[in-house]
Coordinates of N, CA and C in Angstrom, one line a residue:
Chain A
X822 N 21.5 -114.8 82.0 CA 22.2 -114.4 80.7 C 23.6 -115.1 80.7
X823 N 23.6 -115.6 79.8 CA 25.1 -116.7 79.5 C 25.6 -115.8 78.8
X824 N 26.1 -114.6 78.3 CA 26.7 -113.9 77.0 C 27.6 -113.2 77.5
X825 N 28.9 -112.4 77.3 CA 30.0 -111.6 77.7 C 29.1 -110.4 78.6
X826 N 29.8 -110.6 79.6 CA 29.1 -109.7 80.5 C 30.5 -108.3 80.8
X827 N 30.2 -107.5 80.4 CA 31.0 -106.6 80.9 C 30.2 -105.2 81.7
X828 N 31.5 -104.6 82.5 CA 30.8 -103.7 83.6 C 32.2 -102.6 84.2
X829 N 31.6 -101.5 84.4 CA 30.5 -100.6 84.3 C 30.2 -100.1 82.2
X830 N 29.1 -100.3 81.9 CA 28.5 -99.7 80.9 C 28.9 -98.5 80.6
X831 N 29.0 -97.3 81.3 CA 29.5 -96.2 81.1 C 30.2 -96.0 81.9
X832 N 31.3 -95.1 81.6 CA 32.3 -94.9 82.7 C 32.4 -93.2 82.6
X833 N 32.3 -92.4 83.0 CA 33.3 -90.5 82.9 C 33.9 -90.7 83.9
X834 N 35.3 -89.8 83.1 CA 36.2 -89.8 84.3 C 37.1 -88.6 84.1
X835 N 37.5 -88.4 84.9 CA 38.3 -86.5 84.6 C 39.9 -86.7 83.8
X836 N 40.5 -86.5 82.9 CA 41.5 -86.5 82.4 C 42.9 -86.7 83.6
X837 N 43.4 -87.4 83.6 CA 44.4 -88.0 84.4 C 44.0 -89.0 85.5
X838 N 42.7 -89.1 85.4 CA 42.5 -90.5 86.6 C 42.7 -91.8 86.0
X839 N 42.7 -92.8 87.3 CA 43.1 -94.0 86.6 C 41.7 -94.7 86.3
X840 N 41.1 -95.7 85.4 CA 39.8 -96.6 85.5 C 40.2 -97.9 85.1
X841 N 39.5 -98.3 85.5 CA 39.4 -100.2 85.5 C 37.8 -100.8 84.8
X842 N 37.9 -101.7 83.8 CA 36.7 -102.0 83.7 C 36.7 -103.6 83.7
X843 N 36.1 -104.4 84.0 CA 36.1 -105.9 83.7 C 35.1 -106.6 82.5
X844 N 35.4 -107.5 82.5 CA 34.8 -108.9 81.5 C 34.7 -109.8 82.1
X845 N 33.8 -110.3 82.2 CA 33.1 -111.8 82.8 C 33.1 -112.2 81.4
X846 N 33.6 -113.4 80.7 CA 33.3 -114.2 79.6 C 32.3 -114.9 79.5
X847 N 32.2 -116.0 78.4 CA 31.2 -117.0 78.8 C 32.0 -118.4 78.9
X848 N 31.4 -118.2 80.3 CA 31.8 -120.2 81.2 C 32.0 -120.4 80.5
X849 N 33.7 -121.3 80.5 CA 34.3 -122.2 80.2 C 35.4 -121.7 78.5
X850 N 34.9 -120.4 78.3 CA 35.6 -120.1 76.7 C 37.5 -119.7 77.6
X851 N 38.0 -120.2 76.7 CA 39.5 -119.9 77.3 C 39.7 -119.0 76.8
X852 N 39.4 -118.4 75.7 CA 39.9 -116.8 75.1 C 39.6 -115.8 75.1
X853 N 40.1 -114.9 76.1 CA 39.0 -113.6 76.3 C 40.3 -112.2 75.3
X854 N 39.3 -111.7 74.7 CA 39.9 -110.8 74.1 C 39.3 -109.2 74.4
X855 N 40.3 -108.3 74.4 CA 40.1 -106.8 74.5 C 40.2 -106.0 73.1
X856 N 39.3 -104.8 72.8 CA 39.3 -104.3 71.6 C 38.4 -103.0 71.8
X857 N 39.1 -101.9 71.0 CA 38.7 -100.9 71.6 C 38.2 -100.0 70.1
X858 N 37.2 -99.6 70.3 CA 36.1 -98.8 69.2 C 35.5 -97.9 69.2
X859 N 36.1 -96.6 68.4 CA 36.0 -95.1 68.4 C 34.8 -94.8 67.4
X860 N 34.3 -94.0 67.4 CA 33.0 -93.8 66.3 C 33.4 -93.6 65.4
X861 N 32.6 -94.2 64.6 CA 32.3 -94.7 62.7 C 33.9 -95.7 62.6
X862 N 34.4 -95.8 63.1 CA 35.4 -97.1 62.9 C 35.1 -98.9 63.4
X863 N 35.3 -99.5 62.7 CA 35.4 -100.9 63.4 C 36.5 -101.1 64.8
X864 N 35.9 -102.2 65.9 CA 37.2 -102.6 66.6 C 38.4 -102.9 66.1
X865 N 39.2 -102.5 66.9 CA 40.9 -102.4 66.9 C 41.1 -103.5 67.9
X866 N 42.3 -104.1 68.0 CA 42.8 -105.4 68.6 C 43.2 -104.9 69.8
X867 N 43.2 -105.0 71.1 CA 44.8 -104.6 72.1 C 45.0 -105.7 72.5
X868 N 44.1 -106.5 72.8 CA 45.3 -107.9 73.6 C 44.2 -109.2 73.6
X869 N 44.9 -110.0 73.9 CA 44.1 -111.2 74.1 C 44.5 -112.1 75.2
X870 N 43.9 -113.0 75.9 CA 44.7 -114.2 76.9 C 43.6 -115.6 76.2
X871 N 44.6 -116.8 76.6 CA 44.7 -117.6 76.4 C 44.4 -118.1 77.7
X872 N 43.6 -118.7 78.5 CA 43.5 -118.7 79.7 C 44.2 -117.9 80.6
X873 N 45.0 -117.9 81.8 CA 45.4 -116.6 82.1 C 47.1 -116.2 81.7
X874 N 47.1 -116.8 80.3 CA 48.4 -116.1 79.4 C 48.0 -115.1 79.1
X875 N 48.5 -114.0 78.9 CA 48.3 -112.9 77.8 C 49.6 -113.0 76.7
X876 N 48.9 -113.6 75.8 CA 49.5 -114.1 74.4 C 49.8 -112.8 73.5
X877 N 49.2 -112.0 73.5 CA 49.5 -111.0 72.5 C 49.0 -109.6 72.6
X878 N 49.8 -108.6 72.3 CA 49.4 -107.0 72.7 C 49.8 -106.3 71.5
X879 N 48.7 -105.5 71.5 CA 48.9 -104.5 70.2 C 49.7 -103.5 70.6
X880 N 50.5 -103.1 69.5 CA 51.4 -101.3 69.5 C 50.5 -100.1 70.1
X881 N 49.1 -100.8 69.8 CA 48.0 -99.5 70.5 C 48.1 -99.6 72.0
X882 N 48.3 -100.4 72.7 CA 48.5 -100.9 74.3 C 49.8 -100.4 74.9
X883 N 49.1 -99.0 75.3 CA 50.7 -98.3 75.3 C 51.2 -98.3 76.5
X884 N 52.0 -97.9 77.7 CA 52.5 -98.8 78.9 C 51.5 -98.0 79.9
X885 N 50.2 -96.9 79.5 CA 49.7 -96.8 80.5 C 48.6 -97.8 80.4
X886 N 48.4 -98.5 79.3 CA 47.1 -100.1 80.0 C 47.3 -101.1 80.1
X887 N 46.7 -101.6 81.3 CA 47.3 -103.1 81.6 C 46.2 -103.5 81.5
X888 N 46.4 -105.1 81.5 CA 45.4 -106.3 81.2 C 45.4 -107.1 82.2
X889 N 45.1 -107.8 82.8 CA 44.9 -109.5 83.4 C 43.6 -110.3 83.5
X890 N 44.1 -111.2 84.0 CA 43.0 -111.9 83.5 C 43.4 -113.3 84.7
X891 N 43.5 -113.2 85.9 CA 43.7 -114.1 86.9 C 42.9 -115.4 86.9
X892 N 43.7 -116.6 87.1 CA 42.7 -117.8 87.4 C 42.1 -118.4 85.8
X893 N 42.4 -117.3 85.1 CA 41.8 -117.6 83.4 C 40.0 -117.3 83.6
X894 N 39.8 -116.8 84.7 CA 38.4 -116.3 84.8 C 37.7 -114.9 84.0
X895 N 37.5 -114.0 84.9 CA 37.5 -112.4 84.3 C 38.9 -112.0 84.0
X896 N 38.3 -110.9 83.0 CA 39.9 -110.3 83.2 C 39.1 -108.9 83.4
X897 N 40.4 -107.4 83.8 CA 39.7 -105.9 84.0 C 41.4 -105.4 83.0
X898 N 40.5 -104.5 82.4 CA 41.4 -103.6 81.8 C 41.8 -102.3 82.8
X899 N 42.9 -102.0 82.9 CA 43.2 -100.7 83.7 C 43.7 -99.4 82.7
X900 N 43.2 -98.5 82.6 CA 44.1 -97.4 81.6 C 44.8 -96.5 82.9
X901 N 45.5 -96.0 83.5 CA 46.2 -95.3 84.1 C 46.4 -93.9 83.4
X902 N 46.6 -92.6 84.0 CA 46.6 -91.3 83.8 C 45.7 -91.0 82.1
X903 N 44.2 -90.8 82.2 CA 43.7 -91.4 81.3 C 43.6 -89.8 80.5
X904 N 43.5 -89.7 79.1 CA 44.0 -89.2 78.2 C 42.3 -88.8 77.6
X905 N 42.1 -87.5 77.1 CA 40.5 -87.6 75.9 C 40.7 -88.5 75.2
X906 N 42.0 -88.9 74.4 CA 41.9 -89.8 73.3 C 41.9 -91.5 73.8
X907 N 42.1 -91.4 75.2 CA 41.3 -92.7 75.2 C 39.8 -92.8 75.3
X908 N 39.0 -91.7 75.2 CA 37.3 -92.2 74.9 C 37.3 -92.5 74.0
X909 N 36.7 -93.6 74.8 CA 35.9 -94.8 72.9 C 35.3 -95.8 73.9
X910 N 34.8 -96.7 73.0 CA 34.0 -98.2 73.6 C 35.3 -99.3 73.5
X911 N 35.3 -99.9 75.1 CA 36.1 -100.9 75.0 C 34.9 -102.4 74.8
X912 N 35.5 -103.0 74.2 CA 34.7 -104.1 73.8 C 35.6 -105.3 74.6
X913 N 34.8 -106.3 75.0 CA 35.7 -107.6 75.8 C 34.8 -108.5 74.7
X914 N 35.4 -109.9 74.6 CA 34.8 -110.7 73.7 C 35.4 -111.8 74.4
X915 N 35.1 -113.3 73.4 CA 35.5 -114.5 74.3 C 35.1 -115.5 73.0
X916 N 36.1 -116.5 73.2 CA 35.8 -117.7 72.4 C 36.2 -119.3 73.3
X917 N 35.8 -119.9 72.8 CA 36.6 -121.5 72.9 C 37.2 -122.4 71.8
X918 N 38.6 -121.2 71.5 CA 39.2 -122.0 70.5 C 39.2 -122.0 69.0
X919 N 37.5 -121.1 69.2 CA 37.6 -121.3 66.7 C 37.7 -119.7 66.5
X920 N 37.5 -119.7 65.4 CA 37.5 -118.5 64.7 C 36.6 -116.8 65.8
X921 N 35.4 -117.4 65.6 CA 34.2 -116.4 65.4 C 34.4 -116.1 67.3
X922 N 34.0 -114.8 67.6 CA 34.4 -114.7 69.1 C 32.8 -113.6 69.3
X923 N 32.7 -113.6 70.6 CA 31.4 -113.2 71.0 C 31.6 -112.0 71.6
X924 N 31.3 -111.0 71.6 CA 31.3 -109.4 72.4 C 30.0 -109.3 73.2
X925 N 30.8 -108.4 74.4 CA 29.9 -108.1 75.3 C 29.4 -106.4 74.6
X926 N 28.9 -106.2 75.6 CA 27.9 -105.0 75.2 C 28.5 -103.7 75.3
X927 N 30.1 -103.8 76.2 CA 31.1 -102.7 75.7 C 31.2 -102.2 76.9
X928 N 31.9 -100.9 77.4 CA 32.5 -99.9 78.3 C 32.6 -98.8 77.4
X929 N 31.9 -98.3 77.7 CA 32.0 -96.6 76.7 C 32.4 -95.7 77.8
X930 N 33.8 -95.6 77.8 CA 34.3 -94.0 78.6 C 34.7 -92.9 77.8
X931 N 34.0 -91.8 78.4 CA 34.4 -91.0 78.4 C 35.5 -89.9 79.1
X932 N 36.0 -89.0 78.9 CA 37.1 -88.5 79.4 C 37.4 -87.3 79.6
X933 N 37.1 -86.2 80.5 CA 36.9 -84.9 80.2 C 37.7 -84.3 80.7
Chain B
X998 N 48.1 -98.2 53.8 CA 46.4 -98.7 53.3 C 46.0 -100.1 54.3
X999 N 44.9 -100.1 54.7 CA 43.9 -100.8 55.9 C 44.3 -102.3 55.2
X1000 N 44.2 -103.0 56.3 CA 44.1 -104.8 55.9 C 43.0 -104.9 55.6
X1001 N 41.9 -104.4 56.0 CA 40.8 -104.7 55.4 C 39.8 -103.6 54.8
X1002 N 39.4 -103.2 53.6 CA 38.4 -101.9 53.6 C 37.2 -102.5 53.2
X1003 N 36.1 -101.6 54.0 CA 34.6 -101.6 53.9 C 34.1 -100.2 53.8
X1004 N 33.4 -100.3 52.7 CA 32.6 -98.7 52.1 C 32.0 -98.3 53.5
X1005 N 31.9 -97.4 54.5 CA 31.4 -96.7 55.6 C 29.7 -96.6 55.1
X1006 N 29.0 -96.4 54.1 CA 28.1 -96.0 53.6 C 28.0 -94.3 54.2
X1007 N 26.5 -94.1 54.5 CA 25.6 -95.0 55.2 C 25.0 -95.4 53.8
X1008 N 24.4 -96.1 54.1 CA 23.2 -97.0 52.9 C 21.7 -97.0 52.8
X1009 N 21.0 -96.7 52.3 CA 20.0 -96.2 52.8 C 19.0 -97.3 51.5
X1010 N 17.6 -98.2 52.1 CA 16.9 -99.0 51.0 C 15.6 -99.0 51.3
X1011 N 15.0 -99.4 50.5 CA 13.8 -99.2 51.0 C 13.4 -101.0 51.3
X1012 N 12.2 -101.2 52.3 CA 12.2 -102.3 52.8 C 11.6 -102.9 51.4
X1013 N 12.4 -104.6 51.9 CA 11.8 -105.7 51.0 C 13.5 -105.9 50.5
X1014 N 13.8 -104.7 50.3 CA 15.4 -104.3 49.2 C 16.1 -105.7 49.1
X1015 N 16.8 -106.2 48.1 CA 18.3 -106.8 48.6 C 19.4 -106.3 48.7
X1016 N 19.9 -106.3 50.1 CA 21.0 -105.5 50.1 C 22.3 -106.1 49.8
X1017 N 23.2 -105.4 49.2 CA 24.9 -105.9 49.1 C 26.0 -105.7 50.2
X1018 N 26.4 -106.2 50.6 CA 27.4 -105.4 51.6 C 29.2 -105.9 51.3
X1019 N 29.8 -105.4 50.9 CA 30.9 -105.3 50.5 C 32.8 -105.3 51.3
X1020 N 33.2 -106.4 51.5 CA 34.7 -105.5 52.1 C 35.5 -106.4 51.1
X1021 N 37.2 -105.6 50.9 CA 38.4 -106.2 50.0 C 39.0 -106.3 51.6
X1022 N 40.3 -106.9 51.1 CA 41.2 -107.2 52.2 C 42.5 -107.7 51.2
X1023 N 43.7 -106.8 52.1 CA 45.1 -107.7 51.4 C 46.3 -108.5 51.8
X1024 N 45.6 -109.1 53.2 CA 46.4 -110.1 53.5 C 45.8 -111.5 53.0
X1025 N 47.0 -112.4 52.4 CA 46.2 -113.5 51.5 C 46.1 -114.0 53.0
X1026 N 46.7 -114.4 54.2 CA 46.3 -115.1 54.9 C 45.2 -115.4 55.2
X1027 N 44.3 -114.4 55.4 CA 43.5 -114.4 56.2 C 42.7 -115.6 55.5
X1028 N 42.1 -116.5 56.8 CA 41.4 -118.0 55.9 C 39.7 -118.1 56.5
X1029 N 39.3 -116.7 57.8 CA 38.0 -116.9 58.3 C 37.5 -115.5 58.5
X1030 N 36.6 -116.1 57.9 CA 35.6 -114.5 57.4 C 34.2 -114.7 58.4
X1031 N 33.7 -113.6 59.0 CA 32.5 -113.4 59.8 C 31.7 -112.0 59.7
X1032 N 31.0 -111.5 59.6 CA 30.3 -110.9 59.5 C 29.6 -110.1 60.9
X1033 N 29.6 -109.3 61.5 CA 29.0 -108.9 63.1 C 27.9 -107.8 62.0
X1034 N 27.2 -107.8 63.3 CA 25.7 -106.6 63.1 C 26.2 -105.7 64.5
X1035 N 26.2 -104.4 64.9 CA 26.3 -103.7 65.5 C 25.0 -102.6 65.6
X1036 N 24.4 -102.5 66.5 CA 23.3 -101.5 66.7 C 24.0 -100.6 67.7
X1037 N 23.3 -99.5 67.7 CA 23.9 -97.9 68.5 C 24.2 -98.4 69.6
X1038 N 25.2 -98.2 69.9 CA 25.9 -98.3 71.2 C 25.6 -99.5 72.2
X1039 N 26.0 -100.4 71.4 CA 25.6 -102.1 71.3 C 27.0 -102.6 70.8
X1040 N 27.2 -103.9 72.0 CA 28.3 -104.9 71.2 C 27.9 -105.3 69.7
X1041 N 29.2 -105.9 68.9 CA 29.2 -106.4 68.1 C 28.5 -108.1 68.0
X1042 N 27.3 -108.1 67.8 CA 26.7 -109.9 67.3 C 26.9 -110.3 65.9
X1043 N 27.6 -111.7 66.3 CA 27.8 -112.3 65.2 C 26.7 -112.7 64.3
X1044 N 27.1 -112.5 63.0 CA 25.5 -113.2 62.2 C 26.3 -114.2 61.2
X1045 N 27.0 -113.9 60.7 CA 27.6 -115.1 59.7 C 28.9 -115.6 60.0
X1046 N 29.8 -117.0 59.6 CA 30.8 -117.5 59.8 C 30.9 -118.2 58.6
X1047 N 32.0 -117.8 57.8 CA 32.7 -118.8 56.9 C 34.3 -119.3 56.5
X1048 N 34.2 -120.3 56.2 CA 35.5 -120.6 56.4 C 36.3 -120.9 54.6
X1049 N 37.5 -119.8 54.1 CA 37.7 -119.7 52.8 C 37.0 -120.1 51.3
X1050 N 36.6 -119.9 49.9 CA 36.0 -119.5 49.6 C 34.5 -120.2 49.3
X1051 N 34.0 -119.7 48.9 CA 32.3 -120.4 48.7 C 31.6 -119.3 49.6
X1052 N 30.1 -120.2 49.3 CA 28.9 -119.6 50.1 C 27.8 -120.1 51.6
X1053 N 27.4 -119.1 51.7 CA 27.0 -119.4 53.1 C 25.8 -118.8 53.3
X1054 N 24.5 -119.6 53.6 CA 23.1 -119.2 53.7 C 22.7 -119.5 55.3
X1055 N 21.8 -118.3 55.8 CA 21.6 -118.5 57.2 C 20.2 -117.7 56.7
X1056 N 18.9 -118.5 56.3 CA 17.7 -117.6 56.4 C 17.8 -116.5 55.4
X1057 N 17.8 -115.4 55.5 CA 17.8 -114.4 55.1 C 18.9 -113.3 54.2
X1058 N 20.1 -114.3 55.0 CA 21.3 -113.7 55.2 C 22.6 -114.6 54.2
X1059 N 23.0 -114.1 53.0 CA 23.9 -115.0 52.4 C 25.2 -114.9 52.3
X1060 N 26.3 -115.0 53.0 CA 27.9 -114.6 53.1 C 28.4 -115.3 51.5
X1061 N 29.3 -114.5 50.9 CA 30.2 -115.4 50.2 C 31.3 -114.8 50.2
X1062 N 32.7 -115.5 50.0 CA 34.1 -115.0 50.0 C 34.4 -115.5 48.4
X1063 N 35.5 -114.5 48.5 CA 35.9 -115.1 46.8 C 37.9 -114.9 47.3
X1064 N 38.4 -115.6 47.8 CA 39.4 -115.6 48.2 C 40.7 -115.2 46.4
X1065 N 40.5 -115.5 45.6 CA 41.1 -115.3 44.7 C 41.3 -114.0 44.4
X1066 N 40.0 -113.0 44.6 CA 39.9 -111.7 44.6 C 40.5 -110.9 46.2
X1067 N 40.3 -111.8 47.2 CA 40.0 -111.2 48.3 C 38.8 -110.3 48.5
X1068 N 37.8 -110.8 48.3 CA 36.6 -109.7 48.4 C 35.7 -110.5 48.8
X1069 N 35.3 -110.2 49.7 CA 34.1 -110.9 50.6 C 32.2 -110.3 50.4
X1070 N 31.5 -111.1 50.3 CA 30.1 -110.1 50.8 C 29.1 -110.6 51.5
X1071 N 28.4 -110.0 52.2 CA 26.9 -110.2 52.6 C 25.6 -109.9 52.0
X1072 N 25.1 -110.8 51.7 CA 23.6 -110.1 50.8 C 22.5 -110.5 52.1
X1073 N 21.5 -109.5 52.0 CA 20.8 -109.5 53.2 C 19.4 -109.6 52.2
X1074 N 18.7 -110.2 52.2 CA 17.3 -110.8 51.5 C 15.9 -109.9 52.3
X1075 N 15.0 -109.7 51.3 CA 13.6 -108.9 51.5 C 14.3 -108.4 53.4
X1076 N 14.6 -106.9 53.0 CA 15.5 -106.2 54.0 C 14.2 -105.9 54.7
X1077 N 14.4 -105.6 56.1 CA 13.3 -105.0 57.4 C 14.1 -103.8 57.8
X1078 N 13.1 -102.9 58.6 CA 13.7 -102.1 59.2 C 14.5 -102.5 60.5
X1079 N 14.3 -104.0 61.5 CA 14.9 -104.0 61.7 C 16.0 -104.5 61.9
X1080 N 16.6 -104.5 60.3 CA 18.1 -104.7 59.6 C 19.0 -103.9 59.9
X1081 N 18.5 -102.4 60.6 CA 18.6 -101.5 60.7 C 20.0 -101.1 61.4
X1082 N 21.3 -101.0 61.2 CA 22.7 -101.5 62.0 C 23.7 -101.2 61.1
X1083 N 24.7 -101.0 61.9 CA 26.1 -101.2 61.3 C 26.4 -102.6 60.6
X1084 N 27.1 -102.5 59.6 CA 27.8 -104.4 59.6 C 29.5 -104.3 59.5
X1085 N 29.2 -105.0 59.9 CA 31.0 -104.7 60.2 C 31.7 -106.8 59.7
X1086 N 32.6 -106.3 58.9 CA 33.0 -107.7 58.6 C 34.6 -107.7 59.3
X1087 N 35.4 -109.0 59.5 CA 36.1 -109.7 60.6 C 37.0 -110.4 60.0
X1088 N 37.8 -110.6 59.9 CA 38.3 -111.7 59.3 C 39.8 -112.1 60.6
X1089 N 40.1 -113.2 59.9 CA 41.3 -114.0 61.4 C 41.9 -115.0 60.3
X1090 N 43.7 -115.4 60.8 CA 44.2 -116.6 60.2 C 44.2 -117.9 60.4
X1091 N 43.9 -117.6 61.6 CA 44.2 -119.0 62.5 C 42.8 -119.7 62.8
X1092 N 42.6 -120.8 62.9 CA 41.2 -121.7 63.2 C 41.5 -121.8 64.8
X1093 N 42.5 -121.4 65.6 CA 42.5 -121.7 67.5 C 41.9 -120.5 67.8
X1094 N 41.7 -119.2 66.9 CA 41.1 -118.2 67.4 C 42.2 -117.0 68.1
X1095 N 42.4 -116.0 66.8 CA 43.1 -115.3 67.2 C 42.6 -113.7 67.1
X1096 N 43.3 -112.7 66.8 CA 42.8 -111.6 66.5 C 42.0 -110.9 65.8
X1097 N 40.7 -110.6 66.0 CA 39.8 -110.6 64.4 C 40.6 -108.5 63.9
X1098 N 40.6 -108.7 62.8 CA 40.6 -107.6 61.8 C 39.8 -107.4 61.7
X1099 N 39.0 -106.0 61.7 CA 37.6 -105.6 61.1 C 38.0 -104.6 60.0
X1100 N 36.6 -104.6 59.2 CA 37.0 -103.0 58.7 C 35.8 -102.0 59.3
X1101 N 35.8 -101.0 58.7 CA 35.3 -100.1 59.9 C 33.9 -99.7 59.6
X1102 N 33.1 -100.9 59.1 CA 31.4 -101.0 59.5 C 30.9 -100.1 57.6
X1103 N 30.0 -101.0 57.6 CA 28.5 -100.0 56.8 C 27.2 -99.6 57.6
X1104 N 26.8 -98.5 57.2 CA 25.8 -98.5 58.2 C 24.8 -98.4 57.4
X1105 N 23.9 -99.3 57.5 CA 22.9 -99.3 56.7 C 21.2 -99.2 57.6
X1106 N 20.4 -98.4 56.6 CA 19.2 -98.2 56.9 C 18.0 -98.4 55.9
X1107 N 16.6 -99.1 56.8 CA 16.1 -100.4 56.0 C 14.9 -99.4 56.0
X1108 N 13.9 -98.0 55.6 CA 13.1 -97.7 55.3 C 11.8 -98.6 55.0
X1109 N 10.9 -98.3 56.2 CA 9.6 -98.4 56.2 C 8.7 -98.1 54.8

């Protein structure tokens, strides 16, 4: 399978722990993007890298989540002391350069 | 008020139907329009890509933008059940590939 691979699929996790999830892109796309999607709403933006720049971060990327993306390979999202209101589906996506970007199959955490 | 609005539905047709699918948007920038399909707790796949106004046929599936209005659509031809999905439309300013804006999905269902 050549398509945005992201992992773990589901995540629970008890209110104040930290989690990490990653994105595997697809070989060779230099743009991997983060976006995070709560039910009956479309994705929302948090950040994006440019190979391993991180070019841009939304107001929603608040100082408990970090991003990287080392090597310009995977990147892993970290949320730190994690909150109910961060359950939702994190979506990773990836392009090379145009418009239209590719999504993997998501991170759905929950948070209890 | 949202950069981009799409009617939530749900939508409900019976198969064969032609379906409409509808978003406004009010940033003039925006110059690339895409279209994703979302199934339950499934990444977003892209099904259409167009680039400012005119039309766009893939099979079954017809995009048009009307950039003067800002109002974009999808018409989805002799509908199947399984059409059966969210649609969620995208739009971005830049052609290097930058942040997509969505609005927050139709959910439409394609009756047997």
């Amino acid at each position: 399978d050549t398509g945005v691979s992201q992992n773990p699929r589901h995540k629970i996790t008890k209110r104040g722990q930290n989690v990490t999830f990653r994105c595997d892109p697809i070989s060779e796309h230099n743009r991997l993007y983060w976006y995070r999607q709560t039910l009956g709403q479309g994705p929302e933006f948090l950040t994006y890298f440019q190979n391993e720049a991180q070019l841009e971060k939304s107001r929603l990327l608040s100082d408990r989540f970090s991003a990287e993306r080392p090597k310009g390979s995977f990147s892993t999202l970290e949320i730190q002391r994690t909150e109910q209101g961060d359950s939702a589906m994190y979506l990773c996506a990836s392009s090379i350069g145009q418009p239209e970007a590719f999504f993997g199959q998501g991170t759905r955490l929950t948070v209890v | 008020q949202k950069e981009v609005e799409q009617d939530p539905g749900p939508l409900s047709v019976p198969e064969g139907a032609i379906v409409s699918l509808n978003c406004t948007y009010s940033n003039s920038a925006f110059q690339y329009f895409m279209w994703y399909r979302q199934y339950s707790r499934k990444g977003p796949e892209l099904l259409m890509y167009t680039y400012s106004s005119g039309n766009k046929e893939d099979g079954r599936f017809t995009a048009q933008v009307d950039k003067s209005s800002k109002y974009i659509s999808l018409f989805i031809r002799d509908s199947q059940p399984s059409d059966s999905a969210t649609y969620l439309c995208a739009m971005t300013q830049e052609t290097s590939g930058s942040r997509l804006t969505f609005g927050e999905g139709t959910q439409l269902t394609v009756n047997p």
